[in-house]
XYZ file of C-alpha atoms in Angstrom:
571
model
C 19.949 17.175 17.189
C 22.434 18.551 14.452
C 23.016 16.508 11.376
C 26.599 15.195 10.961
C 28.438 16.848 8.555
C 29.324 14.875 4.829
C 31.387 15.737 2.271
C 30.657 15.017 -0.899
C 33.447 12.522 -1.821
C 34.562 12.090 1.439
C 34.471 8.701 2.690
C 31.194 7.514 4.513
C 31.600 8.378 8.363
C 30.375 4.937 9.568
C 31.794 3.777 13.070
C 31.145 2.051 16.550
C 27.591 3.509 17.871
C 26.336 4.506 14.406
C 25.227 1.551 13.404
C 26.655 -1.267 15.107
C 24.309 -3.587 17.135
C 26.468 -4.110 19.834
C 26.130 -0.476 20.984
C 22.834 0.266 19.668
C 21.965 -2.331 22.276
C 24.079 -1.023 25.096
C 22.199 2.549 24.452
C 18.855 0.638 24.470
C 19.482 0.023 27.878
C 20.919 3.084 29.207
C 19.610 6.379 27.146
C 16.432 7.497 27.775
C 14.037 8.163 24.803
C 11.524 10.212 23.359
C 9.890 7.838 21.362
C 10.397 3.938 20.992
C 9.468 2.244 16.975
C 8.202 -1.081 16.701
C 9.096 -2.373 13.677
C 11.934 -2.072 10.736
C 10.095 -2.524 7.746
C 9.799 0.846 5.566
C 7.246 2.725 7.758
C 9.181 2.395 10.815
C 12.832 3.354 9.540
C 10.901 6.349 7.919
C 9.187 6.806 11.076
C 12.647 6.801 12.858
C 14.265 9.181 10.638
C 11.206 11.483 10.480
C 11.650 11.876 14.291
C 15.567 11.708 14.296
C 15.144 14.416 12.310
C 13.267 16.801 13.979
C 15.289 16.671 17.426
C 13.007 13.593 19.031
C 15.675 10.891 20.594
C 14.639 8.259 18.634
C 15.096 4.412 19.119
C 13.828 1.341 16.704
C 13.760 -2.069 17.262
C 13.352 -4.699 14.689
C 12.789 -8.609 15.345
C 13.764 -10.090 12.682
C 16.077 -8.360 10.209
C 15.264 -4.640 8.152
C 12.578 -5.331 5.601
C 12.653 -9.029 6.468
C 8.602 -8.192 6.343
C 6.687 -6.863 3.438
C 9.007 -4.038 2.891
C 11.535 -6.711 0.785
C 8.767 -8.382 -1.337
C 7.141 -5.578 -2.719
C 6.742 -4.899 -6.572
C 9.738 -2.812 -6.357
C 7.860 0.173 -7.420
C 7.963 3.720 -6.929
C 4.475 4.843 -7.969
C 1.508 6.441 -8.485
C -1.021 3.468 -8.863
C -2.898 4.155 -12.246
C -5.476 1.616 -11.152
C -6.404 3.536 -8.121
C -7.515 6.191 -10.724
C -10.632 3.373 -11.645
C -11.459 3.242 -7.907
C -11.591 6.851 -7.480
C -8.705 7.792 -5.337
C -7.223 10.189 -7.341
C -5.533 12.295 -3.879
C -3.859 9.030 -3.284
C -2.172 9.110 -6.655
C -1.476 12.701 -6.366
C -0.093 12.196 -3.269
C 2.005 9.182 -4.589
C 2.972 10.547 -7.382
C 4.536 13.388 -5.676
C 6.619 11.291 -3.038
C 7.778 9.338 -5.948
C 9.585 12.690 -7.280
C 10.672 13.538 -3.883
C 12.328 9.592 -3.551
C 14.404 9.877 -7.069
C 15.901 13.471 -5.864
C 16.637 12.089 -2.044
C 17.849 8.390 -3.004
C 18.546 8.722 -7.073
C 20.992 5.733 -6.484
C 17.727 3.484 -5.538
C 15.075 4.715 -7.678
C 15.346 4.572 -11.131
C 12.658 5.867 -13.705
C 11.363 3.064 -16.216
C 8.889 3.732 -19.115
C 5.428 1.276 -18.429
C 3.783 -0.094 -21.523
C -0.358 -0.929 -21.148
C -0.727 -2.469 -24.231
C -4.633 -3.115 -25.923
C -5.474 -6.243 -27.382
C -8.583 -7.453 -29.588
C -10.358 -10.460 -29.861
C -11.952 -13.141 -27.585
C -10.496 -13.259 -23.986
C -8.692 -10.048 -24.718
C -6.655 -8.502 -22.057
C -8.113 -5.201 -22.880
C -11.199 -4.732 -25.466
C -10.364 -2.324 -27.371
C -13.465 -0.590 -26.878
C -11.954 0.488 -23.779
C -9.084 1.658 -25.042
C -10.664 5.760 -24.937
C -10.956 5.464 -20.935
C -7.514 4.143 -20.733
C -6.972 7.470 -22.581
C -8.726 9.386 -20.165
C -7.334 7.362 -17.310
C -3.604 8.191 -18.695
C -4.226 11.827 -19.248
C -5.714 11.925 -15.365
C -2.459 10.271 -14.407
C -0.296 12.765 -16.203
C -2.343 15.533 -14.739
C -2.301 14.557 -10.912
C 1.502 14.403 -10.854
C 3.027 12.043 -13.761
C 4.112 14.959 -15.664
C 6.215 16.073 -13.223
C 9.211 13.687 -14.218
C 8.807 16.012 -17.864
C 7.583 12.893 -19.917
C 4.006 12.730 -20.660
C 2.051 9.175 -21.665
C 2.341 8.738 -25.502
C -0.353 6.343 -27.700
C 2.037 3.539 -29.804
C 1.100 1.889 -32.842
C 1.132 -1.776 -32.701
C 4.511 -2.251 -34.135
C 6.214 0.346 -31.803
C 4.692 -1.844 -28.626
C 6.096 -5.541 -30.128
C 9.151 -3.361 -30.230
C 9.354 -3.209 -26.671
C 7.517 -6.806 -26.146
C 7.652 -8.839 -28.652
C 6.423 -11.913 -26.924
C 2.769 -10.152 -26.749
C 0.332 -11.487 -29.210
C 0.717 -9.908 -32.808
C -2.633 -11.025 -33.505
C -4.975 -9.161 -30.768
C -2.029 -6.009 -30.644
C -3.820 -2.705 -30.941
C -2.662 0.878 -30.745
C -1.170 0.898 -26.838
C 0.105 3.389 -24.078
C 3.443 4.255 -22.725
C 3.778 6.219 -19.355
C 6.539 6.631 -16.714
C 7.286 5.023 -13.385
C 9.879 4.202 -11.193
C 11.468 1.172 -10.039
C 12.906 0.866 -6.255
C 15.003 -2.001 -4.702
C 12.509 -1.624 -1.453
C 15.126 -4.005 0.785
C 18.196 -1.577 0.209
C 15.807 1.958 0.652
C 14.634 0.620 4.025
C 17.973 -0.111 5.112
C 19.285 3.216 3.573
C 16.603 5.098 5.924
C 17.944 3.071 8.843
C 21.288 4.252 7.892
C 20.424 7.496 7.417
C 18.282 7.878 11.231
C 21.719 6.646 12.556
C 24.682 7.785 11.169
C 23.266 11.310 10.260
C 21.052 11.973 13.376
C 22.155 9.406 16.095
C 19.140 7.675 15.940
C 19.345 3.710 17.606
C 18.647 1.159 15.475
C 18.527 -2.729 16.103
C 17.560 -5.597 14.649
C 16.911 -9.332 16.422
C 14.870 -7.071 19.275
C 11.404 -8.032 19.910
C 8.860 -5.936 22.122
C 7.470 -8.099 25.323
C 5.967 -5.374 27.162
C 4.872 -2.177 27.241
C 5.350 -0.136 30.916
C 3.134 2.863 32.138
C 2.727 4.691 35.056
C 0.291 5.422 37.484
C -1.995 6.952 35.277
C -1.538 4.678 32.502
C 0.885 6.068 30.241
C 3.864 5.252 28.512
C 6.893 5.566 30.587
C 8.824 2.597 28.833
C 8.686 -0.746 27.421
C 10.740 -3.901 27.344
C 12.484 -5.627 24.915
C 14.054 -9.080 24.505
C 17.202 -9.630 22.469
C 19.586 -12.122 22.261
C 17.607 -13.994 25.220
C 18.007 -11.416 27.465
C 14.902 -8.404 28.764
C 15.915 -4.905 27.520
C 14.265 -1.658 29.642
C 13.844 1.120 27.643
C 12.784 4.338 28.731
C 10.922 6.310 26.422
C 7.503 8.408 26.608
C 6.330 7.644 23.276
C 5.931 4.230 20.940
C 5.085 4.143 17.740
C 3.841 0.888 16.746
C 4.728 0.369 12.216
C 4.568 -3.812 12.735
C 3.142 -3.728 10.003
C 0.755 -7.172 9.665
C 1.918 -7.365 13.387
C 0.434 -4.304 14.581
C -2.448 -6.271 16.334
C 0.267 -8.089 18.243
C 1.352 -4.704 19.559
C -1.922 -3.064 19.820
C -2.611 -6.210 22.277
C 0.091 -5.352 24.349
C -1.093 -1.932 25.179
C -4.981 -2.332 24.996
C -5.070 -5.744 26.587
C -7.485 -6.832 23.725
C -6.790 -8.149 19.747
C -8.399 -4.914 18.000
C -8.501 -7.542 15.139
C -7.667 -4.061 12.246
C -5.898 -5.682 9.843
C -6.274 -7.637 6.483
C -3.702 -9.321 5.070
C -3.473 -9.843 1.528
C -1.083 -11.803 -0.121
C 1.187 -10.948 -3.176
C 3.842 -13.234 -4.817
C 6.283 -12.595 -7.480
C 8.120 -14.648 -9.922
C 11.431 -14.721 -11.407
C 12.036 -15.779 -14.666
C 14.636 -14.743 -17.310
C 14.465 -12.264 -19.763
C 14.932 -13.987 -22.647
C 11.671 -15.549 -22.109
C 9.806 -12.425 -22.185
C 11.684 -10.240 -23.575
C 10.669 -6.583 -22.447
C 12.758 -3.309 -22.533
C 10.039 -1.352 -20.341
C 8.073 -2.298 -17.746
C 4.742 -3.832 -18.851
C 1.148 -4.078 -17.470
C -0.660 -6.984 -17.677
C -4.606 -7.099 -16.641
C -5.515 -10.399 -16.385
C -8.784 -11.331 -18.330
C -12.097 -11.806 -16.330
C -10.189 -10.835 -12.919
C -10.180 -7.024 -13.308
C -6.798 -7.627 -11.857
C -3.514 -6.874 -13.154
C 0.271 -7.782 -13.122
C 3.896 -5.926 -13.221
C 6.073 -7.332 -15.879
C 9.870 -5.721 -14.941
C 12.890 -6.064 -16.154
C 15.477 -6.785 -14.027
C 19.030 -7.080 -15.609
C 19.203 -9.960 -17.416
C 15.839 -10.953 -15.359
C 12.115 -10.098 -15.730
C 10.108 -10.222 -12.625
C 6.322 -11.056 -12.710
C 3.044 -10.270 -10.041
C 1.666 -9.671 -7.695
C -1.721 -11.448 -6.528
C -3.396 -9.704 -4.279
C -5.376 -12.234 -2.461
C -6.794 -13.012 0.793
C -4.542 -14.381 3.719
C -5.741 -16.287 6.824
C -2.790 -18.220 7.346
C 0.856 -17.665 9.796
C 1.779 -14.277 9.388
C 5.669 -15.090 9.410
C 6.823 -16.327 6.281
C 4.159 -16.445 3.982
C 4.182 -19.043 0.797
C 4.217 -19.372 -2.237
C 1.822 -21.981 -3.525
C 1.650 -23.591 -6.575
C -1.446 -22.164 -6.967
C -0.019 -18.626 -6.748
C 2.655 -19.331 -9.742
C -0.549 -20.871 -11.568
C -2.234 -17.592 -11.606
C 0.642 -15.629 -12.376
C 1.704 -18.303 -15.270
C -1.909 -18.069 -16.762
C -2.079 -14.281 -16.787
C 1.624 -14.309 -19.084
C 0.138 -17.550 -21.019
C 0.857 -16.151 -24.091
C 4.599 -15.964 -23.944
C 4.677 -19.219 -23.281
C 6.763 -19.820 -20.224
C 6.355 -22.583 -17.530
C 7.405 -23.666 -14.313
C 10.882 -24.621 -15.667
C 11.832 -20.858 -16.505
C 10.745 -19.853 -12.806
C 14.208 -19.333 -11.493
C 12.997 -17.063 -7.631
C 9.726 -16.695 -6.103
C 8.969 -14.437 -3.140
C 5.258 -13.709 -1.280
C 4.632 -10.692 0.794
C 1.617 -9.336 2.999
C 0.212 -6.308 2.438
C -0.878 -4.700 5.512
C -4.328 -3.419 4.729
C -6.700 -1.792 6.921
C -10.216 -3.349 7.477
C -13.130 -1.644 6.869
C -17.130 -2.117 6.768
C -18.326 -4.291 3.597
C -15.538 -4.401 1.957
C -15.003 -7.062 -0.799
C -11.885 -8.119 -2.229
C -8.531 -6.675 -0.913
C -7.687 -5.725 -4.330
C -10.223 -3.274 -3.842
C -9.586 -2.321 -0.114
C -7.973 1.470 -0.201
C -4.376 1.813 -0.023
C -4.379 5.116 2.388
C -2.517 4.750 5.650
C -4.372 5.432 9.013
C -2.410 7.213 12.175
C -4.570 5.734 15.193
C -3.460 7.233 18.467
C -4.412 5.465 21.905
C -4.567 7.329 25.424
C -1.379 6.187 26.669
C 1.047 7.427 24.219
C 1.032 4.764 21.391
C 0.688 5.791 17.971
C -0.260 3.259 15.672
C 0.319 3.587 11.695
C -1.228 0.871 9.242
C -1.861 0.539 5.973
C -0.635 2.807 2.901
C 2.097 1.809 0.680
C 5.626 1.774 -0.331
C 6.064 5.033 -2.088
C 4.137 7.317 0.645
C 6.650 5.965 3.679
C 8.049 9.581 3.806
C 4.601 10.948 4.389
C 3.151 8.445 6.392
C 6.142 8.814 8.395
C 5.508 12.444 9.123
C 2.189 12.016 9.568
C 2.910 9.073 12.533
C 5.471 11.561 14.217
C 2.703 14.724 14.250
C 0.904 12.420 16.154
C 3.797 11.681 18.450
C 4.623 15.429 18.670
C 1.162 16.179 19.459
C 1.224 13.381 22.314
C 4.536 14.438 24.060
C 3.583 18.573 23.744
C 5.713 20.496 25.637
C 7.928 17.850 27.195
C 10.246 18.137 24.075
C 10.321 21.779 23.977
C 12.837 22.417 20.786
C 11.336 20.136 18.748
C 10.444 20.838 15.420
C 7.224 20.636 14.930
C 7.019 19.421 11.255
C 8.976 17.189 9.732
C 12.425 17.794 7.953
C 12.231 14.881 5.414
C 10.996 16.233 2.282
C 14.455 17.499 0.772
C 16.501 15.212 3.197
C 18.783 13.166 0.863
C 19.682 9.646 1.953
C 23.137 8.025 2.503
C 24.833 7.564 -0.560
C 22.856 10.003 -2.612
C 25.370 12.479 -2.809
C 28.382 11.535 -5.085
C 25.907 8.944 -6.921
C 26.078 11.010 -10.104
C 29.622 10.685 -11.051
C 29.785 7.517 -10.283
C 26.955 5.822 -12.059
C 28.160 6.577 -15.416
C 31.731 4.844 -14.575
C 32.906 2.520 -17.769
C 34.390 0.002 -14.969
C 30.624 -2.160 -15.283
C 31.704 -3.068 -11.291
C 31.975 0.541 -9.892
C 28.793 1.107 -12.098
C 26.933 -2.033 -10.294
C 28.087 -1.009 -7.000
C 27.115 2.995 -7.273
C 23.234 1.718 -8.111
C 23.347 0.001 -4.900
C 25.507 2.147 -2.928
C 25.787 5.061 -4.182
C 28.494 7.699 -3.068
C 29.541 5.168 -0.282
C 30.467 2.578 -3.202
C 34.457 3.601 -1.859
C 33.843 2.146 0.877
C 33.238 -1.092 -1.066
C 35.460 -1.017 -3.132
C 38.221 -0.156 -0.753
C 37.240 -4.037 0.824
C 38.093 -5.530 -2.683
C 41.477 -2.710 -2.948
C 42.929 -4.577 0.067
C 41.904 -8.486 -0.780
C 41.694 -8.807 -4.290
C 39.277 -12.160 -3.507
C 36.720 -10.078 -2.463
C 35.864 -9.093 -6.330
C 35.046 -12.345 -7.351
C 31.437 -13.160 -7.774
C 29.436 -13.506 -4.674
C 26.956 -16.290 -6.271
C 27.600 -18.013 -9.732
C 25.819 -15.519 -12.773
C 24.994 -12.545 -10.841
C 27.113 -8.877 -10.676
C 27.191 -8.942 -6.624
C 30.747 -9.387 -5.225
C 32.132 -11.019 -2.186
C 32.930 -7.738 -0.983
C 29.483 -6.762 -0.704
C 28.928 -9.509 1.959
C 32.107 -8.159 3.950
C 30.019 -4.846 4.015
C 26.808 -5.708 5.013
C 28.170 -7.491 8.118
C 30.542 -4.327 8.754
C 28.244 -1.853 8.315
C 25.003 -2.526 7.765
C 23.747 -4.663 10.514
C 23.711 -8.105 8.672
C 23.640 -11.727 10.977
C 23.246 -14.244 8.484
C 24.151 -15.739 5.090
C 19.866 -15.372 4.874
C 20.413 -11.440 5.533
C 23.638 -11.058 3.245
C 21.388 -13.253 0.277
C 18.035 -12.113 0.624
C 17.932 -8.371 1.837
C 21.316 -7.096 1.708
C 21.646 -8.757 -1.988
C 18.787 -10.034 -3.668
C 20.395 -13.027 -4.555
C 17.543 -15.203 -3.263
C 15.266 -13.268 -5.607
C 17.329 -13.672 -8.540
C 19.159 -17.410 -8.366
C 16.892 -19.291 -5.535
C 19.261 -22.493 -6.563
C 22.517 -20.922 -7.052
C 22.245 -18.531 -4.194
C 21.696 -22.019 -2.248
C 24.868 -23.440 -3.882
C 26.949 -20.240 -2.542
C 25.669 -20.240 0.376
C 28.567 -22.065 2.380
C 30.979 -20.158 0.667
C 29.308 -17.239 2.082
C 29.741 -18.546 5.742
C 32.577 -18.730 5.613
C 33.473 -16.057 4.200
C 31.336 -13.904 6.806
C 32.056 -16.217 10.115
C 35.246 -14.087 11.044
C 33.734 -10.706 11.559
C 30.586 -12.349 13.068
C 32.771 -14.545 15.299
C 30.875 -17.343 14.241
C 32.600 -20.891 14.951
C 32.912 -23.808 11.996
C 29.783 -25.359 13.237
C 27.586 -21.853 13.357
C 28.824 -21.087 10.011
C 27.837 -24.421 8.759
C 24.454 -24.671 10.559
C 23.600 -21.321 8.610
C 24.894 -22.189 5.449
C 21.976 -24.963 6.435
C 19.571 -22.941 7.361
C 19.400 -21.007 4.214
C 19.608 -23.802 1.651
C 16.816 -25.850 3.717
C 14.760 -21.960 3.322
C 14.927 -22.312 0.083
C 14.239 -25.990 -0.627
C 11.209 -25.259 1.500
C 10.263 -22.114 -0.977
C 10.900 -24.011 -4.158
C 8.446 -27.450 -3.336
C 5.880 -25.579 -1.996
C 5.644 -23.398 -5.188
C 5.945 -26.869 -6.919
C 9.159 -26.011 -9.212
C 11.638 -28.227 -10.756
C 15.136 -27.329 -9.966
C 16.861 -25.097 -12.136
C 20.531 -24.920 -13.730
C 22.859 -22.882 -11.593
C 24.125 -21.188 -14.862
C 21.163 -20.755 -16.752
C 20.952 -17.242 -15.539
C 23.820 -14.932 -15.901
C 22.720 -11.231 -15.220
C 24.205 -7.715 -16.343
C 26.054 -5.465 -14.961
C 23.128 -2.293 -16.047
C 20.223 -3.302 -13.967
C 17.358 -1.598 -15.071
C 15.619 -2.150 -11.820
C 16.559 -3.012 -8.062
């Protein structure tokens, strides 16, 4: 299938059938398709656009919302994983490290490089003896070598005084000599959606979210020949010869459906984050905290006027949907940062995500579990893909669709056989340059979210002037943004326009609440939501986050305590 043409500066070609529900659910019932995806989290939009791509017709179905899963409560990170170095993966790091270069040319608008301090501290309960401070030597020079000196920066040694510089809040008195390398930093929510986009609007992918799988059909000699789907209360046929199951934590669920048995492949393991603000910590660069006596560690980010703080990575036996965060979770994550000396008052979002890890014999904690992605193929045409992480999508994507290729054979004669991603740039990646470096601190905001379809945007706010006021009270988003997501990119709810489409949730848990009716409203019209469906969501999403904020056992916090800036380092 040809790509659409785009011209750089031209307005984005978005329009009825691109990516609009309504017809992406009329084609789910009458086009037939190559291959079905289960699943809208990362993995399965990259899945999507990997087969898009390549000529397969390609349809994806999401239950909840894009990256409603794991894929929106990540660490935001685009990255190598130097502690995988310690556990002897070092082609996983290679292998990360070079889809992280290959993410900041295809989506520069969404991932942003960000030097990463590892400081060394002395003493008594030190979060790194110094005496280990000539492995983390080794360890940086290994990370440099498989693939972190591709970005042209290599890891430099800092004197104590050059790392309070960048933290001061870290203890002068342990502070040895410390390290400085480079990562990246990815708002995970808006690069899922932006590979949704992309399968759509550039290859004619379908794409819709609010569809849940029921059933998977087969033929007389047991394989795929379609599957149904359930949206909106009502059973969807779709005909396809392939499915690619990326559920992610789900996958069982799906595996179930086609095997007739729980394979029972998964481990969950839980990560939280918290939000706090950045005058309370007070880093310029990304920091890396191991936490003493856990041979753990935690991501310290800034975020605007924001730092961001985790993640566990725990065990998880509980509901898969909507994990929490417990007050034992911001414990942990308060003791590891002890020494700057913030509490539960300063924690101002929380979110807690579950990694999709892949079982194996004897393993011990998931912190140690391996972070490669399996392809598992069954008979019938189902073509599972688990585990791996954020900044491999692209190749675990390609390697899921080999798999399908393989399956299908010479039914899709014309095909390309291997996948087209590597150089394919994402929507709004062209144009982003110019833009970014605009003095108007709104068109700057919007083009590190956007991109070159930030005219699109702003063209809402040209023709009602209201629609550049603040979305929520202290952060840079604007109403127009909200107008957007609903137009064009697939939104249903205040809770998608707050949490995924914005991070608002993230950011302002109580102020996002405090906007949220004003959002309704503001939405309801192009939804063609009544009063009382407006209101009941407004609702919805304040009692979501009541719910988040007692069972992490936090105080309420001012709604204009925070007030962000318009140059976010991150997301």
């Amino acid at each position: 299938m040809p790509r659409r043409p785009h011209l750089a500066g031209a307005p984005p070609m978005i329009g009825p059938g691109w990516f609009d529900r309504e017809d992406a659910l009329r084609r789910l019932a009458d086009d037939p398709f190559d291959v079905l995806v289960v699943g809208g989290g990362i993995t399965g939009v990259g899945v999507a656009l990997d087969a898009a791509s390549r000529g397969l017709r390609t349809a994806l179905v999401e239950r909840g919302d894009f990256a409603s899963g794991t894929s929106s409560k990540s660490s935001k990170l685009a990255h190598g994983g130097l502690r995988y170095l310690q556990q002897g993966e070092i082609r996983l790091v290679y292998q990360a490290l070079h889809e992280r270069q290959r993410l900041r040319h295809n989506a520069p608008h969404l991932v942003k490089l960000l030097p990463f301090l590892l400081p060394v501290l002395t003493g008594k309960g030190s979060v790194i003896p110094k005496k280990l401070s000539r492995a983390l030597g080794i360890s940086m020079w290994m990370y440099d070598l498989t693939g972190g000196a591709r970005i042209g920066k290599l890891h430099e040694r800092i004197s104590a005084e050059e790392t309070l510089a960048h933290m001061p809040t870290l203890p002068e008195d342990k502070l040895a000599a410390s390290y400085l390398y480079y990562d990246a930093t990815v708002d995970d929510a808006r690069l899922t959606l932006t590979v949704a986009r992309t399968a759509a609007i550039e290859f004619g992918a379908v794409a819709a979210n609010g569809v849940s799988l029921v059933g998977i059909d087969k033929d007389a000699k047991g394989q795929v020949q379609g599957a149904t789907v359930l949206a909106d209360g009502e059973e969807i046929r779709v005909r396809c010869r392939a499915v690619v199951n990326a559920a992610g934590v789900w996958s069982d669920e799906v595996r179930h459906l086609d095997e007739g048995v729980d394979p029972d492949s998964i481990r969950p393991a839980k990560g939280i984050h918290i939000t706090v603000p950045w005058g309370k910590v007070r880093n310029d660069v990304a920091v890396v905290v191991p936490v003493p006596q856990d041979k753990r560690s935690v991501f310290v980010v800034p975020w605007g006027d924001l730092t961001y703080i985790g993640t566990t990575d725990t065990d998880y036996d509980g509901p898969l949907d909507d994990p929490a965060c417990t007050e034992e979770d911001v414990d942990y994550l308060l003791r590891a940062m002890k020494f700057t000396g913030i509490t539960r008052a300063d924690v101002v979002g929380t979110w807690a995500g579950l990694r999709p890890l892949v079982k194996s014999k004897g393993s011990g904690k998931t912190a140690d579990l391996s972070r490669r992605h399996k392809v598992n193929p069954s008979e019938s045409g189902v073509v599972t893909i688990t585990g791996g992480k954020l900044t491999t999508y692209r190749e675990m994507a390609a390697d899921t669709v080999d798999a399908v290729v393989e399956h299908l054979g010479s039914a899709i004669d014309g095909v390309a056989k291997r996948s087209r991603t590597k150089k394919l740039r994402l929507r709004g990646a062209e144009g982003y340059d110019a833009l970014a470096l605009d003095a108007d601190p709104v068109i700057a905001h919007l083009a590190n979210r956007y991109g070159g379809e930030t005219a699109t945007v702003l063209a809402l706010a040209d023709a009602d002037p209201s629609l550049r006021e603040p979305l929520v009270e202290g952060l840079p988003y604007i109403r127009a943004e909200a107008v957007y997501a609903v137009r064009y990119e697939m939104a249903r709810s205040v809770d998608d326009v707050l949490s995924r489409r914005t991070r608002a949730r993230l950011l302002a848990r109580d102020a996002s609440a405090a906007a949220a009716g004003d959002v309704a409203d503001l939405i309801a019209p192009i939804l063609g939501l009544t009063a009382d469906e407006a209101a009941e969501q407004a609702a919805t999403y304040r009692a979501a986050v009541e719910l988040e904020r007692t069972q992490a056992g936090l105080p309420e916090t001012a709604l204009e305590a925070v007030s962000l800036g318009e140059d976010l380092l991150a997301p």
